[in-house]
Short mmCIF file of C-alpha atoms in Angstrom, two decimals:
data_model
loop_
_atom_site.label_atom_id
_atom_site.label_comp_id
_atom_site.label_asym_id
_atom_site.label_seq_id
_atom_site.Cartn_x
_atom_site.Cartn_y
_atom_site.Cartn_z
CA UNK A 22 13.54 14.89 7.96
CA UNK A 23 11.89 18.24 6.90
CA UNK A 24 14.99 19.29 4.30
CA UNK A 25 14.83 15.67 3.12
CA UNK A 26 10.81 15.73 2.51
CA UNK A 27 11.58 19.69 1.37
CA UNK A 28 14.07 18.05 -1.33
CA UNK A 29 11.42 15.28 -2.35
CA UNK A 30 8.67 17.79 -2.86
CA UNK A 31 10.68 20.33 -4.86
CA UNK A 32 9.29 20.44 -8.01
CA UNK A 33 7.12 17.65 -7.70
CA UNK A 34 4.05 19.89 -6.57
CA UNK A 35 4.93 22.24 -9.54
CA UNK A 36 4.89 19.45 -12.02
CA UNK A 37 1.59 18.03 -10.34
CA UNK A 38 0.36 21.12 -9.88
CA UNK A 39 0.66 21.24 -13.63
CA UNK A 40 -0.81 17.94 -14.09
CA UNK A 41 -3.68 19.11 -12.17
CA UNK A 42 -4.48 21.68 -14.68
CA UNK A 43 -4.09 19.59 -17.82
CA UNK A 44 -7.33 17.15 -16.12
CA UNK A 45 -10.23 19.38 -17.00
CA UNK A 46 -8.63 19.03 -20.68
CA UNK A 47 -8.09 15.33 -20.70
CA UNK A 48 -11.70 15.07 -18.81
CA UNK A 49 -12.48 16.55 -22.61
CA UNK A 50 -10.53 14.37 -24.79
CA UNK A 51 -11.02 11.37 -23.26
CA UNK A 52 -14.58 9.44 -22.60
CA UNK A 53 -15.70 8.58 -19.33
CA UNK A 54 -15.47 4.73 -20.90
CA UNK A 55 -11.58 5.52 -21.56
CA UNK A 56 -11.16 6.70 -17.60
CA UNK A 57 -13.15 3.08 -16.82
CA UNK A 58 -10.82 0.90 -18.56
CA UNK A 59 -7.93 3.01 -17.84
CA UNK A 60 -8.95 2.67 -13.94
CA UNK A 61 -9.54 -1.28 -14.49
CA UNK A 62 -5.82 -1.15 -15.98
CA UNK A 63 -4.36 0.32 -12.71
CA UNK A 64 -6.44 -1.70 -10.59
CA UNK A 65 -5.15 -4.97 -12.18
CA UNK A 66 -1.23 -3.43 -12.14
CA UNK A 67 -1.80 -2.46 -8.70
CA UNK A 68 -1.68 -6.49 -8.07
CA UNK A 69 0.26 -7.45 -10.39
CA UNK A 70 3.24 -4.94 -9.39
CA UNK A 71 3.38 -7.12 -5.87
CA UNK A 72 4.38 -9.72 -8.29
CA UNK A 73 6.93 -7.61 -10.54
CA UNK A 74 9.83 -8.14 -8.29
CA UNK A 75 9.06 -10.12 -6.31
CA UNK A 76 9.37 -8.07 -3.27
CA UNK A 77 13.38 -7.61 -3.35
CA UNK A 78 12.16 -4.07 -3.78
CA UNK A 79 11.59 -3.74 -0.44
CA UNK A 80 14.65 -5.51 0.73
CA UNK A 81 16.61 -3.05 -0.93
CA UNK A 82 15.64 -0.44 1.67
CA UNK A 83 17.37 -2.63 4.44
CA UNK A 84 20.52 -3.29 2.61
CA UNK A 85 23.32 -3.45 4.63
CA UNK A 86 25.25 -1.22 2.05
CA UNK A 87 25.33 0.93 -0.54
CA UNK A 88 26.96 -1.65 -2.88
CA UNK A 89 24.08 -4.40 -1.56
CA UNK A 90 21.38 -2.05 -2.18
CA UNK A 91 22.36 -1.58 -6.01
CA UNK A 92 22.97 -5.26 -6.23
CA UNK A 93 18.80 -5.71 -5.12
CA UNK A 94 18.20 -3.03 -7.65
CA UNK A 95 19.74 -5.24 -10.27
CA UNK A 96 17.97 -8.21 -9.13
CA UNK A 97 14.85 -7.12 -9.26
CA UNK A 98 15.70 -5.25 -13.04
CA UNK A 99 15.80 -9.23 -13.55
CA UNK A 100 13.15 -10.55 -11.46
CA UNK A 101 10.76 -8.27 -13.70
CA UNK A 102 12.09 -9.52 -16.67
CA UNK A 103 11.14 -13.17 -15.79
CA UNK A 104 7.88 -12.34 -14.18
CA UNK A 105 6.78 -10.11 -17.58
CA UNK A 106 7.64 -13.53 -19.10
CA UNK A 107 6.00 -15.80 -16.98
CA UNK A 108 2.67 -13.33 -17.21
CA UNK A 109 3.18 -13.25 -21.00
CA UNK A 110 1.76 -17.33 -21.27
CA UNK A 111 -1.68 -16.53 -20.12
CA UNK A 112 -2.40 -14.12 -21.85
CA UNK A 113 -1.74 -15.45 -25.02
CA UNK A 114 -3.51 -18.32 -23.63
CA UNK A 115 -6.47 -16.78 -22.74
CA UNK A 116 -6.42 -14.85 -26.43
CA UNK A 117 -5.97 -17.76 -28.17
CA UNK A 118 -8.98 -19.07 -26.31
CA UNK A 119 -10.99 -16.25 -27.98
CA UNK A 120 -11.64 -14.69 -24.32
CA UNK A 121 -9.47 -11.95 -24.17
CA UNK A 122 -11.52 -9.63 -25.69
CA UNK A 123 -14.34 -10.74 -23.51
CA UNK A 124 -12.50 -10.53 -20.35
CA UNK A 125 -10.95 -6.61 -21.34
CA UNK A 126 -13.87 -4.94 -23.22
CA UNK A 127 -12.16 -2.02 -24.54
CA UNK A 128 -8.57 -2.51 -23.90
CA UNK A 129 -6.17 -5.42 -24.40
CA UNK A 130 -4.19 -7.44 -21.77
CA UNK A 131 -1.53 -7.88 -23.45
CA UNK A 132 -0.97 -3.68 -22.14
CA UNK A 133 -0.47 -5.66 -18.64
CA UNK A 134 2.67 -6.98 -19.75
CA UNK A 135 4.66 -3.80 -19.77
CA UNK A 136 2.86 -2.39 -17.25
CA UNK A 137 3.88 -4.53 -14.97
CA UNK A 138 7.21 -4.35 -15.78
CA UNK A 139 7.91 -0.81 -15.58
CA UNK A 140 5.69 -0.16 -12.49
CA UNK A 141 7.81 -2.92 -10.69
CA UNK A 142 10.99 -1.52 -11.96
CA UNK A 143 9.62 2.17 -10.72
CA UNK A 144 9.39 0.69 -7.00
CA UNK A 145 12.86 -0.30 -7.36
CA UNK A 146 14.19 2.77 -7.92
CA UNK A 147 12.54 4.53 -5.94
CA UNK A 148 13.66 2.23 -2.96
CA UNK A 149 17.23 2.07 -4.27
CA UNK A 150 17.24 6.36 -4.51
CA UNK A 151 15.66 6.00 -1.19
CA UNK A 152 18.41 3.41 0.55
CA UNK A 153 20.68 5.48 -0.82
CA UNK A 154 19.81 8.96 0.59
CA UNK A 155 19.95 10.92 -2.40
CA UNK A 156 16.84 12.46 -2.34
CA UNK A 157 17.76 14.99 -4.79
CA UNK A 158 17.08 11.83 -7.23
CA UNK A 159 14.14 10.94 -6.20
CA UNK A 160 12.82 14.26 -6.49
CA UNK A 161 13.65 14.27 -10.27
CA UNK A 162 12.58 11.01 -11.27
CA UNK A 163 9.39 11.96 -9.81
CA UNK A 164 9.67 14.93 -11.37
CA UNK A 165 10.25 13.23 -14.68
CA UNK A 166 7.32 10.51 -14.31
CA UNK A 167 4.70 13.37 -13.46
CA UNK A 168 5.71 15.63 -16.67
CA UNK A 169 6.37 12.69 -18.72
CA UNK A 170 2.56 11.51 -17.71
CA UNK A 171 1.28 14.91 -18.53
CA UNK A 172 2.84 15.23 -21.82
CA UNK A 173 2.17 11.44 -23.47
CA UNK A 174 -1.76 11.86 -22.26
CA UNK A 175 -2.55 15.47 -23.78
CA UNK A 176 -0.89 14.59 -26.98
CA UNK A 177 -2.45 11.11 -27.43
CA UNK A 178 -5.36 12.68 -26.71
CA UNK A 179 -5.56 15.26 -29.22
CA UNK A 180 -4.79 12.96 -31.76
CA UNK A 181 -6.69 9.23 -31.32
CA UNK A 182 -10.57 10.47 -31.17
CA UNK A 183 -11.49 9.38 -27.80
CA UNK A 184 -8.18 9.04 -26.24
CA UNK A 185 -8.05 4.91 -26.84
CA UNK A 186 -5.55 3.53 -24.95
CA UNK A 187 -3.71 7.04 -24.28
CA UNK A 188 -3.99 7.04 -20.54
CA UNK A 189 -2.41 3.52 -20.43
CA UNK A 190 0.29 4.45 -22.97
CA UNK A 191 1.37 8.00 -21.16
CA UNK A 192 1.36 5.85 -17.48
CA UNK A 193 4.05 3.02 -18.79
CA UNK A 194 6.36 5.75 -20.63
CA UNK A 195 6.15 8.33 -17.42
CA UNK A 196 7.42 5.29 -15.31
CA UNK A 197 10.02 4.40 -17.48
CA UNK A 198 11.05 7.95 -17.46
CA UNK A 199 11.17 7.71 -14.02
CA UNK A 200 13.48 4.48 -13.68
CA UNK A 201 16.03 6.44 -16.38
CA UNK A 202 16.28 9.35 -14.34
CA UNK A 203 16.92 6.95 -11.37
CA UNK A 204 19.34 4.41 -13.20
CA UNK A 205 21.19 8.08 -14.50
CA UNK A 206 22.01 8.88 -10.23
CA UNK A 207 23.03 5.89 -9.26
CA UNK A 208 26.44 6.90 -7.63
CA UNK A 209 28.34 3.80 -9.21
CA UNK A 210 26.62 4.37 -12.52
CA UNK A 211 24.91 1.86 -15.19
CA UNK A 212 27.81 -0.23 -14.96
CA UNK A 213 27.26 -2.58 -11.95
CA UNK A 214 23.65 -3.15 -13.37
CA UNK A 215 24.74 -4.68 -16.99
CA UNK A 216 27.41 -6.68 -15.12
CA UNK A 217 25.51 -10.05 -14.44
CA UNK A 218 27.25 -12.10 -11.41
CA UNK A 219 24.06 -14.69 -11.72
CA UNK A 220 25.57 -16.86 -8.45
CA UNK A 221 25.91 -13.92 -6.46
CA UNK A 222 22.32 -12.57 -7.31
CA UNK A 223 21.36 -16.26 -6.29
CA UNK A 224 23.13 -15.64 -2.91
CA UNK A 225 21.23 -12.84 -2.55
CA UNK A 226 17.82 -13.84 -3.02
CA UNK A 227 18.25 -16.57 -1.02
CA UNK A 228 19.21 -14.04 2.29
CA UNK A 229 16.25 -11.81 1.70
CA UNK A 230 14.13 -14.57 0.96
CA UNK A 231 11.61 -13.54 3.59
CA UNK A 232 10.17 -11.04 1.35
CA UNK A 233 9.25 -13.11 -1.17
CA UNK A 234 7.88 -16.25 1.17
CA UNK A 235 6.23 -13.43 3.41
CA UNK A 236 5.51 -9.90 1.66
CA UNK A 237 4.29 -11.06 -1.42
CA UNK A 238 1.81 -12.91 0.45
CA UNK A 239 1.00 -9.64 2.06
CA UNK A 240 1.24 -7.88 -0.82
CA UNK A 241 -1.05 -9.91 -2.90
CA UNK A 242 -3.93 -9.22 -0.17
CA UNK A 243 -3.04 -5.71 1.13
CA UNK A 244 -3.49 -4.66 -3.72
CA UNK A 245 -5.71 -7.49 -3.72
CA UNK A 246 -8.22 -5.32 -1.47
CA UNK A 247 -7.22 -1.99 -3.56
CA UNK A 248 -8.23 -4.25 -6.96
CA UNK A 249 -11.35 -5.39 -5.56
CA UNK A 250 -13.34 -1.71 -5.64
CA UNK A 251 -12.27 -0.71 -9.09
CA UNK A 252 -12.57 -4.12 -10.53
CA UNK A 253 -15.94 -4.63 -9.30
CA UNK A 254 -17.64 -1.17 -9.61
CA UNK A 255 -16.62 -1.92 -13.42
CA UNK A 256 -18.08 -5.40 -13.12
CA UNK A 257 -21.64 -4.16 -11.38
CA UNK A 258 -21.86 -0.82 -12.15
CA UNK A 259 -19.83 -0.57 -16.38
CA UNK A 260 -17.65 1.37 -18.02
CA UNK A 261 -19.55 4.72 -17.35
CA UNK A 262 -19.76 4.75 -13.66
CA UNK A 263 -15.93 3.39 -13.22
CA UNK A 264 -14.81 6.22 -15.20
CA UNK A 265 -17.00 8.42 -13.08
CA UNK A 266 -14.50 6.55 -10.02
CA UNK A 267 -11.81 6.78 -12.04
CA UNK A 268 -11.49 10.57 -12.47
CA UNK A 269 -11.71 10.91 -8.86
CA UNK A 270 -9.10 8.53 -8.54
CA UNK A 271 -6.49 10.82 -10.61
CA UNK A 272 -7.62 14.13 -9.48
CA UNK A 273 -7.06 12.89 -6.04
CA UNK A 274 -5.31 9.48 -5.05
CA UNK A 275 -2.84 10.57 -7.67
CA UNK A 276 -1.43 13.36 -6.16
CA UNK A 277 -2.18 12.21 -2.46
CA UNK A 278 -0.16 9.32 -3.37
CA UNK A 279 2.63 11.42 -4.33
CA UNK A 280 3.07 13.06 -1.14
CA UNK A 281 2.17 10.48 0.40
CA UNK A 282 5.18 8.42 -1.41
CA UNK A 283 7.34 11.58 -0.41
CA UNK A 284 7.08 11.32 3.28
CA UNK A 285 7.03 7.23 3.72
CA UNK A 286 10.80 7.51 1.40
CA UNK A 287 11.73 10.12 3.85
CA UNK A 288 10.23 8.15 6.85
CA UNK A 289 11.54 5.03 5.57
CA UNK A 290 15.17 6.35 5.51
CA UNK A 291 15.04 8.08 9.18
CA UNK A 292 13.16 5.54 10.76
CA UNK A 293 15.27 2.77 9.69
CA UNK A 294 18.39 4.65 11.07
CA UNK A 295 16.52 5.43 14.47
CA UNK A 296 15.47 1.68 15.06
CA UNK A 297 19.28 0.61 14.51
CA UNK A 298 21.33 3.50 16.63
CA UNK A 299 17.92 5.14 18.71
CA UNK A 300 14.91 3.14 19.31
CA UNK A 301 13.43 5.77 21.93
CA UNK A 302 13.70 8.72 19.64
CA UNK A 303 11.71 6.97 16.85
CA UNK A 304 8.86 7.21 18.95
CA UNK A 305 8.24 11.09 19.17
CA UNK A 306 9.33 11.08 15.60
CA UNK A 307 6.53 8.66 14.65
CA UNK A 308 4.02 10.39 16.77
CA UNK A 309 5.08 13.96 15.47
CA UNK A 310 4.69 12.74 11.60
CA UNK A 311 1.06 11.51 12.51
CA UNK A 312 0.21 14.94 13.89
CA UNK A 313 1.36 16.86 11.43
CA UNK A 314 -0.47 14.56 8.80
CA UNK A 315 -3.56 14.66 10.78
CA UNK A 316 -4.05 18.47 10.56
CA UNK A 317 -2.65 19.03 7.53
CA UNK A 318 -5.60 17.03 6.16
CA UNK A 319 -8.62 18.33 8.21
CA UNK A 320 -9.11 21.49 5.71
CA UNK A 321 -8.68 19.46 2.36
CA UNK A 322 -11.21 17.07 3.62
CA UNK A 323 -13.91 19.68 4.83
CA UNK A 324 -13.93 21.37 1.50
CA UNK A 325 -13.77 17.79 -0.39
CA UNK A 326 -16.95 17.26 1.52
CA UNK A 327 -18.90 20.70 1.15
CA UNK A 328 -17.01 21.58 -2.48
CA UNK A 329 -17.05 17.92 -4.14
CA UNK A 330 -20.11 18.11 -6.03
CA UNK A 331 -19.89 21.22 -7.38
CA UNK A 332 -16.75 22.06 -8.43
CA UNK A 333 -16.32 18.53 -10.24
CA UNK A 334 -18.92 19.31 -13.13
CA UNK A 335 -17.76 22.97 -12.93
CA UNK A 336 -13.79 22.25 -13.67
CA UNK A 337 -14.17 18.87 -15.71
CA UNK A 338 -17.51 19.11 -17.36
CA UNK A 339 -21.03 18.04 -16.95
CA UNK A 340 -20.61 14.96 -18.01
CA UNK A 341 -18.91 14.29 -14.36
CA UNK A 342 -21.11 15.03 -11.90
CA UNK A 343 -20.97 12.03 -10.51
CA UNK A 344 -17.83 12.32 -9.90
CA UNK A 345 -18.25 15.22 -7.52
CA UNK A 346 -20.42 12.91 -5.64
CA UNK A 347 -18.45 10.04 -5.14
CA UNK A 348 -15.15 12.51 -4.38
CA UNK A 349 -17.63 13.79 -1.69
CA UNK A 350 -18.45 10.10 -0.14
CA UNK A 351 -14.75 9.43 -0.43
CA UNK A 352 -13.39 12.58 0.73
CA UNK A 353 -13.18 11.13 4.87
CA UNK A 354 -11.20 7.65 3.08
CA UNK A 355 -8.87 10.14 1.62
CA UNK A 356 -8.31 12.06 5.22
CA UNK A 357 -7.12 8.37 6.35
CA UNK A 358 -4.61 7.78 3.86
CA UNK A 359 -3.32 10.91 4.24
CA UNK A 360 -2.71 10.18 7.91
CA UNK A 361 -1.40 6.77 7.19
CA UNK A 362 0.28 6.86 4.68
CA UNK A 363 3.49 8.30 5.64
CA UNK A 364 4.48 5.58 8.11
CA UNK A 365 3.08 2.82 5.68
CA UNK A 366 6.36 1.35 6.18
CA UNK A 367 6.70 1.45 9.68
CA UNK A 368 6.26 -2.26 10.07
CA UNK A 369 8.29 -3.60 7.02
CA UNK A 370 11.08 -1.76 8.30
CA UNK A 371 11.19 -2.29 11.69
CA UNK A 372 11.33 -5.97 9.97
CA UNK A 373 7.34 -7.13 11.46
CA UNK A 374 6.83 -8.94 8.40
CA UNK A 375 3.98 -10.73 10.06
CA UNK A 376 1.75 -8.32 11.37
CA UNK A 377 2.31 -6.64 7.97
CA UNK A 378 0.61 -9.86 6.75
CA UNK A 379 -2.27 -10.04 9.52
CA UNK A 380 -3.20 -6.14 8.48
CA UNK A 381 -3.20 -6.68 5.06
CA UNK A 382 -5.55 -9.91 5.55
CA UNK A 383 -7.51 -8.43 7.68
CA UNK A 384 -8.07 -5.65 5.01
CA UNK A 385 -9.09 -7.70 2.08
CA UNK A 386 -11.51 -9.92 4.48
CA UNK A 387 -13.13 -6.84 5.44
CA UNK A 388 -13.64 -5.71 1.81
CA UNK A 389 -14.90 -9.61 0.57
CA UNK A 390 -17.40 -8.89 3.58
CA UNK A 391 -18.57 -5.35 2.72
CA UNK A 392 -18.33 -6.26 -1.17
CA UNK A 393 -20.60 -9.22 -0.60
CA UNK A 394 -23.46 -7.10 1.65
CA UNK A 395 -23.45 -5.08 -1.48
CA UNK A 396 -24.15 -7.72 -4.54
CA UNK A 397 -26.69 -9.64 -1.67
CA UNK A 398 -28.34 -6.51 -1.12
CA UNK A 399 -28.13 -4.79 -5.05
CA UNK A 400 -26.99 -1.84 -3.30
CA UNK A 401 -25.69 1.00 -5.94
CA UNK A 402 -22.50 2.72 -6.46
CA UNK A 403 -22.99 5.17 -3.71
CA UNK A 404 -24.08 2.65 -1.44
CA UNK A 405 -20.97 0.56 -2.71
CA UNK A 406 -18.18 3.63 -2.19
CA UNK A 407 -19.37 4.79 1.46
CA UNK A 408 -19.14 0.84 2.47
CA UNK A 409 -15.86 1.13 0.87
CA UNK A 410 -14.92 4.07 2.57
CA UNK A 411 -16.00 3.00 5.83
CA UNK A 412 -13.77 0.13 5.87
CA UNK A 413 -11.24 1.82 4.23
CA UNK A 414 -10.72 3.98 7.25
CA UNK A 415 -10.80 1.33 10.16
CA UNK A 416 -8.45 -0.62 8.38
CA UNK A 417 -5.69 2.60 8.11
CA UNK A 418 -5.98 3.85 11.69
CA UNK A 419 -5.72 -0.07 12.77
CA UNK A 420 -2.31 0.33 10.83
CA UNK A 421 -1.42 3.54 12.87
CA UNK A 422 -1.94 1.59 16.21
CA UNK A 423 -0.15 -1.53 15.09
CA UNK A 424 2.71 0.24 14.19
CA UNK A 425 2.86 2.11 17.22
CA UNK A 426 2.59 -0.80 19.65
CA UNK A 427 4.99 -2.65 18.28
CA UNK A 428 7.54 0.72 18.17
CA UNK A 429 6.43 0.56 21.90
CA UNK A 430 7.14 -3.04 22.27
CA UNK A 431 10.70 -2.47 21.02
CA UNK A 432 11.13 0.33 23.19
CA UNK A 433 10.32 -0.96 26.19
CA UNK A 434 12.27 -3.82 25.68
CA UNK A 435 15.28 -1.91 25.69
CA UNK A 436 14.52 -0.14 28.96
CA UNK A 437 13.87 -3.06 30.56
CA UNK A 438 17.31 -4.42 29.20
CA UNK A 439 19.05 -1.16 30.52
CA UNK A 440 17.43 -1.47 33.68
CA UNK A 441 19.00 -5.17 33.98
CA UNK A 442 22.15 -3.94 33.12
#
């Protein structure tokens, strides 16, 4: 597990490291308006990726085989396809309609379109590298995405006034860097994927079919919760104040989610193998990843709380101080995902598709609930970020004990089975 998360994180902290830097000059060439709509871009791909394939993404990481698992990958390279199709229609519905521009403000939907598509194609691959076990792929197609992000941003930047769509542009041609790299290690090559076998991707679909009928349910309410802040702090609050959100968002969830993406591939892989040939060891493995996660975050989040403020209009500008604040509020939410997040897969692999789906409800109701004490009250952003943080961290730990009762559910069962016997 630790040379397998080493591998993963080679280079990736480097290139992030490096991407880290470059924010105090995009925090200059872009407006805090550009970071809103940017943010309100993710927030809306964020659901719509659940969408993208359809879930088979997540199938791929229980295929039975190697050959299998590049056989998902392929399907959902199609699935994508059709669903950037299908999405295409209301769109140009809704422009022809004269709303679009209403409904965007500064940035056209017609960006969703290949945003979705390449963000659902970069959860493919990384599942497929994943399945797979070369981790030495993964590592470089993250390693690609990251400096491919950095290098479309800076340069848009420095040459549209304002930045314009540049955030958006430099986000959908890092992830396609990212599925290249991935396509380029596939073990059997490109071949297999522009080989079309259209009744036995039919077969297929039809024996994973719980993922669709079950996880994209899930999956709808689990991004459906992470849409709701963004979207509605840029619906109450405007462009200003999400931008504010949405430079704490890439200073921090950004890089946070790439280590946090590190460990679940690695977890995903090791726990998967432990449920099938060593139920009992998965549990000190699963308690031993949430201790290491849980102090490995205490000092980050004491100096998010005590530094926030200050260092955000020092680094970035003054333009952002309230950024600092809200990284301060947020800095405890953070601490949770961090803690989380590696075993975020624990119960899609073990194959608990339906407790996946009562966490994920549970989630967005508490979010409606805390989102609707706000607008009833006319509570302000502050207000509207601690609620969210609040919730935000009873819903993660609730996904650390679910997970671990039903690991302890399995696990018992087979004692009590060897005990029979």
């Amino acid at each position: 597990m630790i040379r397998d998360v080493g591998t993963l994180m080679r280079g990736t902290l480097v290139v992030q490291g490096f991407g880290l830097l470059l924010l105090p000059i995009l925090s200059r060439l872009y407006t805090p308006a550009s970071f809103g709509a940017f943010g309100l871009y993710q927030a809306a791909i964020l659901l719509l990726t659940v969408i993208a394939c359809m879930r088979y993404d997540q199938a791929i990481l229980t295929a039975a085989d190697d050959r299998e698992a590049v056989a998902l990958f392929q399907l959902c390279i199609l699935v994508g396809m059709a669903m950037a199709g299908l999405l295409l229609i209301p769109i140009v519905l809704v422009d022809s309609a004269g709303l679009a521009r209403a409904m965007s403000g500064a940035l056209s939907p017609y960006w969703l379109v290949p945003g979705m598509l390449v963000s659902g194609w970069t959860l493919a691959a990384n599942a497929a590298l994943t399945r797979l076990g070369d981790f030495n792929g993964a590592a470089a197609s993250k390693m690609a995405q990251a400096g491919a992000n950095s290098a479309a941003s800076v340069a848009i930047g420095l040459a549209v006034p304002g930045g314009g769509p540049g955030l958006v542009l430099a986000d959908q041609l890092s992830k396609l860097s990212a599925v290249a790299v991935a396509i380029w290690r596939l073990p059997s090559g490109v071949a297999p994927l522009l080989r079309v076998d259209f009744g036995a991707l039919v077969t297929l679909a039809r024996r994973f079919g719980d993922f669709p009928r079950l996880s994209v349910l899930g999956g709808l309410l689990n991004n459906g919760g992470s849409f709701l802040t963004p979207a509605l702090i840029y619906w109450f609050y405007g462009a200003e104040t999400a931008g504010q959100f949405a430079l704490v968002d890439r200073t921090i969830s950004l890089p946070l989610g790439l280590i946090i993406i590190t460990f679940s591939q690695a977890f995903s892989s090791h726990y998967a193998r432990l449920l099938r040939e060593d139920a009992r060891a998965a549990k000190p493995y699963f308690a031993a990843l949430i201790r290491m996660a849980a102090l490995a975050g205490l000092v980050p989040m004491v100096l998010g709380v005590l530094l926030s403020p200050y260092a955000f209009p020092l680094v970035f500008g003054a333009q952002w101080q309230a950024a600092g604040v809200f990284a301060q509020v947020l800095a405890v939410m953070y601490y949770s995902s961090l803690v989380m997040g590696p075993v975020n897969t624990a119960l899609v692999v073990a194959g608990r598709l339906r407790w996946q789906l009562g966490w994920e409800f549970g989630r967005l109701i508490l979010l409606v609930a805390m989102w609707a004490g706000i607008a009833g009250l006319g509570l302000g952003p502050l207000w509207a970020l601690g609620g969210y943080a609040a919730v935000s961290v009873v819903v993660n730990f609730a996904y650390i004990w679910l997970a671990w009762a039903q690991l302890k559910q399995t696990v018992d069962a087979i004692d009590k089975l060897g005990d029979q016997g």
